[in-house]
CSV table of C-alpha atoms in Angstrom, one decimal:
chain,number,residue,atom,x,y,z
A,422,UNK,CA,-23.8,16.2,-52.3
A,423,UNK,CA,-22.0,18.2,-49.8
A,424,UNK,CA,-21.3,16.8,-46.8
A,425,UNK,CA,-23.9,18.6,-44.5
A,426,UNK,CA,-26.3,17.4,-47.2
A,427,UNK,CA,-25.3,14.2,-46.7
A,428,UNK,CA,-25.9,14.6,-42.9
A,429,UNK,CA,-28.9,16.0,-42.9
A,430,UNK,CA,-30.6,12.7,-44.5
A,431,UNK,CA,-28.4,10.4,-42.3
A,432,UNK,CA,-30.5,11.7,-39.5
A,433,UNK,CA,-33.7,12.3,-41.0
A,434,UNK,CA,-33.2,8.5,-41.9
A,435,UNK,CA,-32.9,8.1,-38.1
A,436,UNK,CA,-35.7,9.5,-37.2
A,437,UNK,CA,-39.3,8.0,-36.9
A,438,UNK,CA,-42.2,8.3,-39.1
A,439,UNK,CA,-45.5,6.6,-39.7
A,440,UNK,CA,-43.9,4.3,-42.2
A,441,UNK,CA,-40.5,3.5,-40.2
A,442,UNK,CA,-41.2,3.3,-36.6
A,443,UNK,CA,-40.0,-0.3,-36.5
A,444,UNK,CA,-36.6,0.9,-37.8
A,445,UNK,CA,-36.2,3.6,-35.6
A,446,UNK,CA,-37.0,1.2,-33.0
A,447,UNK,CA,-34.2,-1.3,-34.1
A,448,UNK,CA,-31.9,2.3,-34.1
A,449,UNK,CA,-32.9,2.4,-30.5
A,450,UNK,CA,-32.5,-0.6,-29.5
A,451,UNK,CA,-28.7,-0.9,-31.3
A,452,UNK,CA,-27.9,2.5,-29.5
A,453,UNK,CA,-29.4,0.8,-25.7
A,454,UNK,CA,-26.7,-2.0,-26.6
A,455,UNK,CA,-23.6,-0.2,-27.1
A,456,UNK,CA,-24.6,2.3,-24.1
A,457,UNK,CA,-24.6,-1.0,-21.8
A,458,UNK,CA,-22.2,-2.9,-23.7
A,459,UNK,CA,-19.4,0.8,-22.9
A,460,UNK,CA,-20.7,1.2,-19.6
A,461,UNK,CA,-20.4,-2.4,-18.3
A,462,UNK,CA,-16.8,-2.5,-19.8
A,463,UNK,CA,-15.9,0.9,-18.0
A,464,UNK,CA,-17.4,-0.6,-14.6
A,465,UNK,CA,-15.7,-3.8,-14.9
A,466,UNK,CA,-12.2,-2.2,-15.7
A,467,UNK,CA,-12.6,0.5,-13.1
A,468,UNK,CA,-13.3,-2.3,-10.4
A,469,UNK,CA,-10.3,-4.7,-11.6
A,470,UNK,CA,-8.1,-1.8,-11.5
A,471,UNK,CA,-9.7,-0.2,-8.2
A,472,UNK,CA,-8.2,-3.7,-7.1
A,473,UNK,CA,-5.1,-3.9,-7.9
A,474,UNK,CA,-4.0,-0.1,-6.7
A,475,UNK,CA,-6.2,-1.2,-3.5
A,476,UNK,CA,-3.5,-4.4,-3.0
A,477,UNK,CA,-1.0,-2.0,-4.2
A,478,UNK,CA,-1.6,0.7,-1.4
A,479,UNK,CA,-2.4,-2.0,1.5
A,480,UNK,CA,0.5,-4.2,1.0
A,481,UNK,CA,2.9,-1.5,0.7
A,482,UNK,CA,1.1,0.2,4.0
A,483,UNK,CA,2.7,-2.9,5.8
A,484,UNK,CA,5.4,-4.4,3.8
A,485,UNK,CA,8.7,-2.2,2.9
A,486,UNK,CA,9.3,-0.9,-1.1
A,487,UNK,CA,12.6,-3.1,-0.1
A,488,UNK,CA,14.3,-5.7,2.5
A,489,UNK,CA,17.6,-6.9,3.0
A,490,UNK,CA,19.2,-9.5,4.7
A,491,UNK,CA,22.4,-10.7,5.5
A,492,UNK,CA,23.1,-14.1,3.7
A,493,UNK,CA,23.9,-16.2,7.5
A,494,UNK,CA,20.1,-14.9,8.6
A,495,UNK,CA,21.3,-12.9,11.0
A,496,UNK,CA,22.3,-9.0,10.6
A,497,UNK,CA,24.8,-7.4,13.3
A,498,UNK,CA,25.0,-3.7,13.7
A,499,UNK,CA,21.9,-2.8,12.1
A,500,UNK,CA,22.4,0.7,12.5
A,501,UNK,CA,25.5,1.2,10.4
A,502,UNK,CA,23.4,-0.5,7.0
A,503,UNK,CA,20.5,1.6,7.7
A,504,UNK,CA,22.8,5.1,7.8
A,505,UNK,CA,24.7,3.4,4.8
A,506,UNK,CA,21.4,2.2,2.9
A,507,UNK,CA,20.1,6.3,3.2
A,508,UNK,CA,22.9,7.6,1.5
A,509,UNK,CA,21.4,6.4,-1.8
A,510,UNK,CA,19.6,9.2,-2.8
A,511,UNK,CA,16.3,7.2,-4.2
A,512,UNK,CA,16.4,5.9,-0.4
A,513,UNK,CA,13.8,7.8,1.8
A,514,UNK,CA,14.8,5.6,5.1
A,515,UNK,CA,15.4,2.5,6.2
A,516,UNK,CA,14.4,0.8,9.5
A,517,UNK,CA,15.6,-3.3,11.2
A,518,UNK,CA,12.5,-5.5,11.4
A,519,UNK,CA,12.5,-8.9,12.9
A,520,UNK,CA,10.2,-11.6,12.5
A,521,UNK,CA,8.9,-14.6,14.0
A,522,UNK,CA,5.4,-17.0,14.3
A,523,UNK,CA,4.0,-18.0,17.2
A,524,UNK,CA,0.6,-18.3,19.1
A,525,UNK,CA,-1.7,-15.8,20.5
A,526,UNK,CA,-3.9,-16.9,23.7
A,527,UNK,CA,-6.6,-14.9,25.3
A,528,UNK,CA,-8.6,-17.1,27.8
A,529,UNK,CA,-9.4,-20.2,25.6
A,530,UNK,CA,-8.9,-18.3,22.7
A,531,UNK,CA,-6.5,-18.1,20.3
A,532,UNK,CA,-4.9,-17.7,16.5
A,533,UNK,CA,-1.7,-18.5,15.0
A,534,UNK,CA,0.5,-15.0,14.0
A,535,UNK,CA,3.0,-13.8,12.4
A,536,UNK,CA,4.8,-11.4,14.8
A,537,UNK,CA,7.1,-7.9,13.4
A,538,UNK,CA,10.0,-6.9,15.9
A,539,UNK,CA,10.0,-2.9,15.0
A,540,UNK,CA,11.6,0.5,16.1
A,541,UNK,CA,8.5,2.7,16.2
A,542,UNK,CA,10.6,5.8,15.3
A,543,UNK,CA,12.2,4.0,12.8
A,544,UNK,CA,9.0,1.9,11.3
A,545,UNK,CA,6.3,5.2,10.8
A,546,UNK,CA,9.2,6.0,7.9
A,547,UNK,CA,9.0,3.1,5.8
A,548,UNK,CA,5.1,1.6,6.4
A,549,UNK,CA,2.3,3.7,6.9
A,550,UNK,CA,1.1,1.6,10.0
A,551,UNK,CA,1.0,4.8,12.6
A,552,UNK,CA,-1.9,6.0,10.1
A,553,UNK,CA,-4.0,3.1,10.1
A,554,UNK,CA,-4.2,2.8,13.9
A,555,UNK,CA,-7.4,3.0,14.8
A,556,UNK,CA,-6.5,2.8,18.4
A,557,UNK,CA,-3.5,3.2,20.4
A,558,UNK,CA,-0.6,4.4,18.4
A,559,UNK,CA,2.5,2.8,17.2
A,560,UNK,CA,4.8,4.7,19.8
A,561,UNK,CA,3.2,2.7,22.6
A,562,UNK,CA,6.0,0.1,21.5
A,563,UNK,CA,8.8,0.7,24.0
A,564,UNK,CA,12.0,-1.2,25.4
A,565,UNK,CA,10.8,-3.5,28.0
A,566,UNK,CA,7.3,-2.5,28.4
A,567,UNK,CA,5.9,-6.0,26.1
A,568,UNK,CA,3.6,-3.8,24.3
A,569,UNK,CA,1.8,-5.4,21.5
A,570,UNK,CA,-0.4,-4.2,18.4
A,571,UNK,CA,-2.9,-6.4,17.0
A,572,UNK,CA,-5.0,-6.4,13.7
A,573,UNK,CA,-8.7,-5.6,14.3
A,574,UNK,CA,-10.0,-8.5,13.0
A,575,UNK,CA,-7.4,-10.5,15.4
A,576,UNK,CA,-8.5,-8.2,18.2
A,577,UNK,CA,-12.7,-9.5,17.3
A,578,UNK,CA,-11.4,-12.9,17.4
A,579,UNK,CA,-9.4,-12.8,20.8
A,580,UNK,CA,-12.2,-10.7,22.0
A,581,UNK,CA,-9.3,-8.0,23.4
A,582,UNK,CA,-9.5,-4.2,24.1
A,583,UNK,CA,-6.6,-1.8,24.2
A,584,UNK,CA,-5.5,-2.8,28.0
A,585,UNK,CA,-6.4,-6.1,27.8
A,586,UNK,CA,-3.0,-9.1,28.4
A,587,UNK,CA,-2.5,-11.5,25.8
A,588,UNK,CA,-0.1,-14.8,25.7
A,589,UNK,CA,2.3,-15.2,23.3
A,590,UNK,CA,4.1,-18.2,22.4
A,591,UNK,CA,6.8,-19.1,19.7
A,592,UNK,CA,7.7,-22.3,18.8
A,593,UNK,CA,10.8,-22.4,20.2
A,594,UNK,CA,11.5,-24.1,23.4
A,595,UNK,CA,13.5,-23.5,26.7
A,596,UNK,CA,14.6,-26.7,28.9
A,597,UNK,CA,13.9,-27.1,32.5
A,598,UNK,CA,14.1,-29.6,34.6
A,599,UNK,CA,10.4,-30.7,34.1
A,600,UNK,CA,10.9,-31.2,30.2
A,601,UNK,CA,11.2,-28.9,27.0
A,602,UNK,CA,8.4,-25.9,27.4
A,603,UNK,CA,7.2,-23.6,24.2
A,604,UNK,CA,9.0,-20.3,25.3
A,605,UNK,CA,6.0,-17.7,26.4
A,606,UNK,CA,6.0,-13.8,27.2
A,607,UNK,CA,2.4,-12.1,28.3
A,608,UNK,CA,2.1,-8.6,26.5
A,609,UNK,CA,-0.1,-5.9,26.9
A,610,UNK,CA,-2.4,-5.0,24.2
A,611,UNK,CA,-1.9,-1.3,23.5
A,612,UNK,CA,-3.1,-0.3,20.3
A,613,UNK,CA,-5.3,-2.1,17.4
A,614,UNK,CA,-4.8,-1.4,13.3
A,615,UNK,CA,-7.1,-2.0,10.6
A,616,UNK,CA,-5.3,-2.5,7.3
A,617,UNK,CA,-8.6,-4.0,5.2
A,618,UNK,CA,-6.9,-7.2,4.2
A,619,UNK,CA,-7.8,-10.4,6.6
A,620,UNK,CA,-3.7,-11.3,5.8
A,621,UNK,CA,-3.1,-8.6,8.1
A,622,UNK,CA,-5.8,-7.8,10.2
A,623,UNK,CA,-5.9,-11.6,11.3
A,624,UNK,CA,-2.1,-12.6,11.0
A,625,UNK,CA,0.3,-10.3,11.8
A,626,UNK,CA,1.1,-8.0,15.2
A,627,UNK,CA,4.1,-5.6,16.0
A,628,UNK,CA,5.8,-6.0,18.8
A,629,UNK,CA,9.2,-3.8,20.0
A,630,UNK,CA,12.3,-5.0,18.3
A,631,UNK,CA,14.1,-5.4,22.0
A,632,UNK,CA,11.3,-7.2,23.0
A,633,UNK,CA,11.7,-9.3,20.0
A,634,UNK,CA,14.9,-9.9,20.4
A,635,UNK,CA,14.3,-11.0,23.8
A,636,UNK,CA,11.8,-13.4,22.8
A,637,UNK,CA,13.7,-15.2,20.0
A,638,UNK,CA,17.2,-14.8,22.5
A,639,UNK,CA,18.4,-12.9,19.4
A,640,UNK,CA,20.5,-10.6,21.4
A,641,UNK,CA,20.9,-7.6,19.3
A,642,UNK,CA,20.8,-8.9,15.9
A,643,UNK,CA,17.7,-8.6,13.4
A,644,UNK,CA,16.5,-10.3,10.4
A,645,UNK,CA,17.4,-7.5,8.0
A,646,UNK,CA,16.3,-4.0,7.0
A,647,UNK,CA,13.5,-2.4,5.3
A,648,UNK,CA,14.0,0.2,2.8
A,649,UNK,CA,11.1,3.0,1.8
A,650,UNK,CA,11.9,4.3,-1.7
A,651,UNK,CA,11.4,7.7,-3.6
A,652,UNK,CA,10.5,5.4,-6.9
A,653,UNK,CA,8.5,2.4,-6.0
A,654,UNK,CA,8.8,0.9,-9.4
A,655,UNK,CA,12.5,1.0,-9.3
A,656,UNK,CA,12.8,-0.8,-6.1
A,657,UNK,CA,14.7,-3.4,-7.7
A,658,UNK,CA,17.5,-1.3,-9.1
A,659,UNK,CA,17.8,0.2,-5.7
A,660,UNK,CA,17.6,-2.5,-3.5
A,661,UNK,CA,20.7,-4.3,-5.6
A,662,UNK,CA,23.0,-0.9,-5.7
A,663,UNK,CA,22.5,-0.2,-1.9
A,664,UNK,CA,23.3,-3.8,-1.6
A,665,UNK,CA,26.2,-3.8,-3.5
A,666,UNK,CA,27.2,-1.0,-1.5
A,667,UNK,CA,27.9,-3.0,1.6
A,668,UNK,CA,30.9,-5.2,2.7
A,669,UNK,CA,29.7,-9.0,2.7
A,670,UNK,CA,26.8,-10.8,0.9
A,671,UNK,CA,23.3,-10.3,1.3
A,672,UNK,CA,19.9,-10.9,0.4
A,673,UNK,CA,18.0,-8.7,-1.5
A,674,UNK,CA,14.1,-8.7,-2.1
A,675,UNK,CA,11.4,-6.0,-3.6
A,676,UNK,CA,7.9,-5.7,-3.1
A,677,UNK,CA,7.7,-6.6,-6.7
A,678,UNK,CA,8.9,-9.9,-5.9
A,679,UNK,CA,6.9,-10.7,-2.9
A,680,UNK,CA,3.8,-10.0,-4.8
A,681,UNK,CA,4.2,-10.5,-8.3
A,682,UNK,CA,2.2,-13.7,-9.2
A,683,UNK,CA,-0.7,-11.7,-7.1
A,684,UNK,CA,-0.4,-8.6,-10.2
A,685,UNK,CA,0.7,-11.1,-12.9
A,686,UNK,CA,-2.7,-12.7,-12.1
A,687,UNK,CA,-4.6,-9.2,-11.6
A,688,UNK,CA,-3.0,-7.9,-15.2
A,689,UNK,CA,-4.1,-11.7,-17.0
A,690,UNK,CA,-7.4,-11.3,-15.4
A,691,UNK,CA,-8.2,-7.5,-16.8
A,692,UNK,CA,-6.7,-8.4,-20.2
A,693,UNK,CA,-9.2,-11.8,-20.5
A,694,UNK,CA,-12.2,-9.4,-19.0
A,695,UNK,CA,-11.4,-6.8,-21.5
A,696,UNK,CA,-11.4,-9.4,-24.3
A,697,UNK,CA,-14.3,-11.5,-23.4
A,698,UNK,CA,-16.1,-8.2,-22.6
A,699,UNK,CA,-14.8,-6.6,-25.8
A,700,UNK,CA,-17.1,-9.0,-27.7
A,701,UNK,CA,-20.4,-7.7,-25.9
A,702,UNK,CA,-19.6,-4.8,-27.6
A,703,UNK,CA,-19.2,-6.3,-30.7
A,704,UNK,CA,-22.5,-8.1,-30.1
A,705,UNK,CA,-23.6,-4.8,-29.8
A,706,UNK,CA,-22.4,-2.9,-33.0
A,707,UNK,CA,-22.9,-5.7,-35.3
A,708,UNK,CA,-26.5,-4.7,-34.7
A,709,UNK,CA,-26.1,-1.9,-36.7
A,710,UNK,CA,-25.7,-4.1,-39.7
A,711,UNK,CA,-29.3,-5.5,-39.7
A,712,UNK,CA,-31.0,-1.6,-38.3
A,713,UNK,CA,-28.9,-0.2,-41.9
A,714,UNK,CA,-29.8,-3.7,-44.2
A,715,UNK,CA,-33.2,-2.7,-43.1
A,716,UNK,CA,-32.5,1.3,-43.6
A,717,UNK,CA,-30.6,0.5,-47.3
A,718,UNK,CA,-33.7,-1.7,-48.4
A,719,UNK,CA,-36.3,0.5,-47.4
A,720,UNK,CA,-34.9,3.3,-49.0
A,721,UNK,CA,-34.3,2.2,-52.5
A,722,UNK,CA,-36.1,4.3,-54.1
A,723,UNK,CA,-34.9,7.2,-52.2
A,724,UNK,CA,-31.1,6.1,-53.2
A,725,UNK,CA,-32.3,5.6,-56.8
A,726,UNK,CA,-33.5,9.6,-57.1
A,727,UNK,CA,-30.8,11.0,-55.3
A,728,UNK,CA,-28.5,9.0,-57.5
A,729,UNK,CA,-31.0,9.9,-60.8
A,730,UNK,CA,-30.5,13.9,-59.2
A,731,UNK,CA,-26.8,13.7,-59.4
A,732,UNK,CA,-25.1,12.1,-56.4
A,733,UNK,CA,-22.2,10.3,-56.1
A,734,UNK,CA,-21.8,6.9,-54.8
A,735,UNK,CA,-19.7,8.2,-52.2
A,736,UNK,CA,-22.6,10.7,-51.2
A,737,UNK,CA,-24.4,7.7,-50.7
A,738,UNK,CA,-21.8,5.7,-48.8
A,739,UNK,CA,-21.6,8.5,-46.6
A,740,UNK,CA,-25.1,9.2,-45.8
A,741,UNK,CA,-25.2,5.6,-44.2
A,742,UNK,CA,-21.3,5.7,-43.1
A,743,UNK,CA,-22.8,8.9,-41.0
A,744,UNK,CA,-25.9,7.2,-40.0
A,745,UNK,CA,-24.1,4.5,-38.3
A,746,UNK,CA,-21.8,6.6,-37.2
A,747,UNK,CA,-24.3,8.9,-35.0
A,748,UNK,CA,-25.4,5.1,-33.3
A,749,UNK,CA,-22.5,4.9,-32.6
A,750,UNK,CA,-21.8,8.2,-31.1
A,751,UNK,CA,-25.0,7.9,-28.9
A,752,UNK,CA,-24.2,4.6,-27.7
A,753,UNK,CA,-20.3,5.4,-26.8
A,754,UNK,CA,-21.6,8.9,-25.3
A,755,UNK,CA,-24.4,7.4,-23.4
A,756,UNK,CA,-22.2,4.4,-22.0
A,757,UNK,CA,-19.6,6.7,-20.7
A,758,UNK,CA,-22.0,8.9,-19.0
A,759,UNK,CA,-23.6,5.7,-17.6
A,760,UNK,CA,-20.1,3.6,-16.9
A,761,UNK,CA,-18.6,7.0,-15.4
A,762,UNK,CA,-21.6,7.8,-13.6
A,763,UNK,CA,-21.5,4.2,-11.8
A,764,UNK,CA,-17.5,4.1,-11.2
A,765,UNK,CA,-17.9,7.2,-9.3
A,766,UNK,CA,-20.8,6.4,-7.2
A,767,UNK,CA,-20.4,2.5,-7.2
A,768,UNK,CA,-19.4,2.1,-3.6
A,769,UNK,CA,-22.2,3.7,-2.3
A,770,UNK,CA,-24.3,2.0,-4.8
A,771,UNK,CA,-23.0,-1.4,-3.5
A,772,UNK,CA,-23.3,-0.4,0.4
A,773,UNK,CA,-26.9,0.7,-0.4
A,774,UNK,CA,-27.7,-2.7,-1.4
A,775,UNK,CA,-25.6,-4.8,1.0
A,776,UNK,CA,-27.6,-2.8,3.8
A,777,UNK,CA,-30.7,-3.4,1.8
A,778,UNK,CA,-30.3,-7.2,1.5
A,779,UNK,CA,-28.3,-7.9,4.3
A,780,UNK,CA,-24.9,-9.6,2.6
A,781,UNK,CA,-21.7,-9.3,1.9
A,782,UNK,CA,-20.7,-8.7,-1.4
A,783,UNK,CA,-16.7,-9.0,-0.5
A,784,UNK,CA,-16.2,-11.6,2.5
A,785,UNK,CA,-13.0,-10.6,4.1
A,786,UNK,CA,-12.3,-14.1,5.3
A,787,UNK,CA,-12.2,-14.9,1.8
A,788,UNK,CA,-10.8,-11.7,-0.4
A,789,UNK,CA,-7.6,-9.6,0.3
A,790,UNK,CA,-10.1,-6.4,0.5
A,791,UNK,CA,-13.7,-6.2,2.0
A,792,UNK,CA,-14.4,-3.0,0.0
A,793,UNK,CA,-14.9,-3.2,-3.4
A,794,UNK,CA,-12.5,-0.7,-4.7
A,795,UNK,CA,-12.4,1.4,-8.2
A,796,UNK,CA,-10.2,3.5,-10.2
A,797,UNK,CA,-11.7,5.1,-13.1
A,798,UNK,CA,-9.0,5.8,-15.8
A,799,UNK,CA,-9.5,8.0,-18.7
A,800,UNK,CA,-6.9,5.8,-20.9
A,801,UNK,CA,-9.3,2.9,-20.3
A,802,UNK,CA,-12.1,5.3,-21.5
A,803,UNK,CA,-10.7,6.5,-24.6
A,804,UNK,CA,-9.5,3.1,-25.5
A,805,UNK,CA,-12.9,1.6,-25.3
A,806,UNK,CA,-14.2,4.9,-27.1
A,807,UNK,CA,-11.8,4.4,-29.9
A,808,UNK,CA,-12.3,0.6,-30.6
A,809,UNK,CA,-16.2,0.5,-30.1
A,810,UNK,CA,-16.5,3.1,-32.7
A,811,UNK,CA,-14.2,1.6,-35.1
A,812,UNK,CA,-16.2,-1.4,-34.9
A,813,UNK,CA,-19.3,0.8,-35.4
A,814,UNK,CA,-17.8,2.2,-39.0
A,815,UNK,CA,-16.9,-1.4,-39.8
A,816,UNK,CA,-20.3,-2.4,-39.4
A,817,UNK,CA,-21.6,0.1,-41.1
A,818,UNK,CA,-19.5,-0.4,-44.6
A,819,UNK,CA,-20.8,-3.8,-45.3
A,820,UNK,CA,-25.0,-2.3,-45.8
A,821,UNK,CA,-23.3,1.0,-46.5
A,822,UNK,CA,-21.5,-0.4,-49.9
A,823,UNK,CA,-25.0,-2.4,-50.5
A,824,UNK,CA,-26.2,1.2,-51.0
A,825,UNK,CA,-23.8,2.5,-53.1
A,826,UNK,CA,-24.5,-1.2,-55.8
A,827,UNK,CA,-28.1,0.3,-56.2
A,828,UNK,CA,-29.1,0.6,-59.7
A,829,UNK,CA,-31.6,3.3,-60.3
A,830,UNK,CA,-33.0,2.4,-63.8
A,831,UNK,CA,-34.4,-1.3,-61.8
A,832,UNK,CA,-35.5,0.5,-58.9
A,833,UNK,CA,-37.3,2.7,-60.5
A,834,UNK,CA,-38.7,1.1,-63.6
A,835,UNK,CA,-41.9,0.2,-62.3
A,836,UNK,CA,-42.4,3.1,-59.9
């Protein structure tokens, strides 16, 4: 039989008719599970890796590709290593940073913080802080004017407005002649930033590096320096050659290092969902093996003339091989439709229903993100394409060769 013979019958076979509408309804129902089975694997891909290029993106908003640090915890001449660190030509720019914790008071409330000593000129270069302002702007941070920028969710807690004076107090102490006091410095609140991760938005404020220094009697030494580079995933090679570059010993550090248990865990996490999710669709396509059993002993007779007519056992085998093979096709196109269809739209989708019902699906007091992020990737799509319809012709071999055994001369001998 030629092969769009052979097609021809794999789909008339799929088709319903007063004496197989219970098959056709088993077809159905195998071609309903792969379609949900695809697009439930898409959606829950595209969310874990909407996740981890959300983290990406925020953490490296506030935290440098890069830091380093002099090995005695305190850098002199700051200036000179960030004009040496920029002549490495995967180095963007480079900016000091110093940090300290302390206390934030407003009235009787307040919130433990971490606090950032910047340069505002030199800080827009290697964060992306100036563009999540969401009022004030990073440039209110001046010499002497105790400016400080809080998180918004900080800013809700301390119940503060741009304008409004805040306490700050550090753990370390001065002496006077009353006793040991926790060393204190009132700043003016002059802009607020919203990152989308309660780490930041609750913990961390910028203050001006003088200022800083001030505060922690650090005269004009900083912790170190932060480095924005060209390559982000060869921060680590950079960092150590620009290091390497310098007189002394230092302390190097990478964003991949800061975070990397956090997209270890992220990676473990999609492969286990991919796995564990990968067997839904198995669920699914192995329920083409009972719609073709079903099919293959139905059709006996059928096999047994069109074998008595002159085809092939291989004309048989592919008459089911393509029946479970257009299943398949429906299922996988349907599910990508589906899965694409929801990846695209599924924030939206999600807001409609937390309006709808009143909740939260994300808590930000208890995620990294409130939003719940996605990142469709076609690789992801193909790959599930590809193995979902490899199962499907697996499946479909095992009733498939059933057909191929069928002896005419006892099917037909008493028809």
């Amino acid at each position: 039989m030629k092969t769009i013979q052979e097609m021809w019958v794999a789909k008339r076979y799929l088709l319903s008719s007063k004496d197989n509408n219970f098959i056709s309804l088993i077809s159905a129902i195998s071609i309903f599970g792969i379609t949900i089975a695809v697009s439930v694997l898409i959606i829950v891909l595209s969310v874990v890796n909407g996740f981890e290029k959300e983290l990406r993106e925020k953490l490296l908003s506030v935290s440098a590709h890069a830091n380093i640090e002099d090995s005695t915890g305190t850098m002199e001449n700051w200036s000179f290593y960030t004009e040496k660190a920029k002549e490495h030509t995967k180095v963007t720019s480079a900016a000091p940073y110093l940090n300290g914790k302390g206390l934030v008071v407003m009235g009787k409330k307040f919130s433990g913080i971490e606090f950032r000593g910047i340069e505002s000129t030199f800080e827009e270069t290697v964060s992306n802080i100036e563009t999540e302002m969401i009022s004030g702007t990073l440039h209110s941070l001046k010499k002497d004017e105790f400016n400080i920028i809080l998180g918004s969710d900080l800013a809700n807690h301390l119940d503060v407005v741009i304008g409004d004076n805040v306490i700050l107090n550090i753990a370390e102490s001065i002496t006077t002649p009353m006793g040991k006091f926790p060393r204190s410095k009132i700043f003016n609140v002059s802009g607020i930033f919203r990152i989308g991760m309660y780490e930041f938005d609750r913990r961390l404020v910028f203050i001006d590096l003088s200022d800083a220094q001030k505060l922690l009697n650090k005269n004009s030494s900083v912790d170190g320096i932060r480095l924005s580079i060209n390559d982000i995933y060869q921060s680590g090679n950079v960092v150590r050659e620009v290091a390497l570059s310098f007189d002394g010993e230092f302390l190097i550090n990478d964003w991949t290092r800061n975070h990397v248990n956090l997209f270890r865990s992220i990676q473990i996490t999609k492969s286990i969902l991919f796995v564990i999710l990968l067997m839904t669709v198995a669920v699914a396509v192995f329920n083409i093996i009972s719609t073709l059993v079903m099919v293959v002993n139905e059709k006996q007779s059928d096999i047994a003339i069109l074998r008595t007519l002159g085809a092939k056992p291989v004309s048989i085998l592919k008459i089911f091989l393509n029946q479970g093979s257009i299943i398949g096709f429906l299922g996988i196109s349907l599910g990508v439709f589906i899965g694409t269809f929801f990846t695209l739209n599924l924030v939206e989708i999600v807001s409609f229903f937390e309006n709808i019902f009143d909740f939260k699906v994300l808590a930000a007091d208890v995620y990294f993100i409130s939003d719940l992020p996605t990142d469709l990737r076609w690789i992801d799509i193909v790959k599930i394409s590809a193995i979902t319809f490899l199962l499907t012709i697996l499946a479909t071999l095992i009733p498939a060769m059933n057909a191929v055994r069928t002896n005419p001369s006892e099917v037909l001998r008493y028809d």
